[in-house]
Amino acid sequence: MTPRLSPALLCLQLLLLFHVDQVSAADQNVSNLISNLFGEYNKLVRPVKNASMPLIIRFEVFYAHVLDMNEREQTLSSSIWLTLTWTDDYLTWDPDDYGGVYVFKIPSYEIWLPDIYFYNNAELQTRNFLVGPVVKIFSNGGIMWAAPVNFKGYCLLDVRYFPFDHQHCDMKFGPWQHNGKEIIMEGHGSQSVFMSNGEWDMTGISSVDNFVYYPDDPGVPFTDTTFTIKFSRRSEFYVFNLMMPSCLICLMAALAFLLPPTSQGKVNLGVTFLLSMTVFLMIVAESIPPTNQVPVIGQYFAATMLLVSLSLVLNVIVVAIFTHALTGQPVPRYIRTIVLGVFAPIVRISSEEIRDIRRKTFKQKSHNHKVLTKSGGGTKFTTVPSKEHSKTHGVNFYMDYVPNSHHSNDSDNSKRHGEQFEALTRELKKMNETLAHMKQGEKQLTPEQKRNYREWVLVSRVLDRTFLVLYLLGNILSVVLLVLPVMIRMQSAS
């Protein structure tokens, strides 16, 4: 017994059968249309009935994506949605004759195609990108070719303002064999479908239709359409990953001026920072083309390397000056005048320290007095420190001096005192050698040498502070003169 179908299911089956019949009829109409159109169609002939009339091709570019912008190779890889339209006089029909069919689709290699090429091609092989995709054919003879195509072309990149740069790349399309009397190009560009790749933003696109004369076919014009695409780079990546670390290294290099001259790491710190800047400069050099144009970031890194190198030299100068303090030599007058007299007030080094050193010098001179000493069989007056100063350094001072109370006009007494003096001198020399041995060869500085030592230390401090101020000013100037104008230009351009 056959099961009965419900009315709803029966209606659905009838609708499906009716739709299948319609689809079959439509497919039959398209098949008949194609057979009639392409029976005598020749795809090798330019599809115009009047051979003296040029064929107008409308070339639309929808720029979709920046695949790669290679600064070293000077190339731009792009993803573009292309739409080409033209009229084929031999592919027209009346839709009423074919069941209302007014459009159908076939592979593009079945019809005549213009020989349009990408003039800026940077790939190893030149290809005809029009062959392959499906085209739409309308009843009035209109042909619409549309497909996404990837192009890699040459683009002269201006890296002077890298990474705050704006680039303009040209993409030129046109027929290679058909001249301007046979084909006329009409271009149009759009950025409505553009999607940023995170580094580049598209700021505009424009098109220009040209008629150009080439030397291989003199006197014959050729038509093309040149699209100019404008980009602006997002510089945040380079600012945070290259420029900010270099700024931090420059600021940390200033710490070397805050270390005391006796520190062993004063020079080593500068060398470390210089090597770090060299590494950053090598990273930047790998991403820019080897041209005579030095980008802003390269100029900035060169300036910072110069400043770090200068800081290293200045630290070496400070350490070299400080070594004079260990010898106990007095500070030359011109250094005292320039450093302590001019630089110290500018860098806000307290003048109390300078006055304290000068006060001790005056006090040292005011406490000296003369005693009678024996020298070469005779006697003479010699300036020696006061009693207070001679307590701590009596061994050194009284090796050559004798108190006034031991002097006598009597020659015998003088001879006896002279022998006692010589004996005392020998004993004191032995004591001095014993003390020197006990100090393990440590050099004992006289009060004059100690004063010179303190003065040299003060000179080193003043120079350190002066060099620190100059170094920080150099960093500020490098940013103001190199980076700031470019950032202002970028803001005004955007």
mmCIF file of C-alpha atoms in Angstrom, residues 241-257 269-281 300-301 304-305 307-309 311 471-472 475:
data_model
loop_
_atom_site.group_PDB
_atom_site.id
_atom_site.type_symbol
_atom_site.label_atom_id
_atom_site.label_comp_id
_atom_site.label_asym_id
_atom_site.label_seq_id
_atom_site.Cartn_x
_atom_site.Cartn_y
_atom_site.Cartn_z
ATOM 1 C CA ASN A 241 61.605 49.903 20.145
ATOM 2 C CA LEU A 242 64.529 51.954 18.813
ATOM 3 C CA MET A 243 64.412 55.629 19.718
ATOM 4 C CA MET A 244 63.246 55.338 23.324
ATOM 5 C CA PRO A 245 65.915 52.739 24.256
ATOM 6 C CA SER A 246 68.567 54.936 22.661
ATOM 7 C CA CYS A 247 67.306 57.927 24.673
ATOM 8 C CA LEU A 248 67.505 55.846 27.843
ATOM 9 C CA ILE A 249 71.046 54.764 26.985
ATOM 10 C CA CYS A 250 72.039 58.396 26.437
ATOM 11 C CA LEU A 251 70.532 59.410 29.762
ATOM 12 C CA MET A 252 72.210 56.491 31.539
ATOM 13 C CA ALA A 253 75.518 57.479 29.957
ATOM 14 C CA ALA A 254 75.208 60.711 31.951
ATOM 15 C CA LEU A 255 75.498 58.631 35.130
ATOM 16 C CA ALA A 256 79.201 58.173 34.387
ATOM 17 C CA PHE A 257 79.727 61.852 35.205
ATOM 18 C CA LEU A 269 80.395 52.416 31.745
ATOM 19 C CA GLY A 270 80.950 54.758 28.801
ATOM 20 C CA VAL A 271 82.406 51.952 26.668
ATOM 21 C CA THR A 272 79.382 49.745 27.429
ATOM 22 C CA PHE A 273 76.925 52.436 26.386
ATOM 23 C CA LEU A 274 78.895 53.109 23.205
ATOM 24 C CA LEU A 275 78.688 49.440 22.218
ATOM 25 C CA SER A 276 74.940 49.444 22.910
ATOM 26 C CA MET A 277 74.434 52.415 20.599
ATOM 27 C CA THR A 278 76.458 50.655 17.902
ATOM 28 C CA VAL A 279 74.119 47.645 18.070
ATOM 29 C CA PHE A 280 71.043 49.865 17.680
ATOM 30 C CA LEU A 281 72.613 51.633 14.696
ATOM 31 C CA TYR A 300 69.731 60.781 15.555
ATOM 32 C CA PHE A 301 71.651 57.586 16.300
ATOM 33 C CA THR A 304 73.761 60.015 20.121
ATOM 34 C CA MET A 305 76.809 57.880 19.314
ATOM 35 C CA LEU A 307 77.554 62.266 22.337
ATOM 36 C CA VAL A 308 78.248 58.939 24.064
ATOM 37 C CA SER A 309 81.737 58.873 22.536
ATOM 38 C CA SER A 311 81.133 61.493 27.202
ATOM 39 C CA TYR A 471 76.268 66.424 27.633
ATOM 40 C CA LEU A 472 72.621 66.930 28.627
ATOM 41 C CA ASN A 475 71.076 65.466 23.956
#
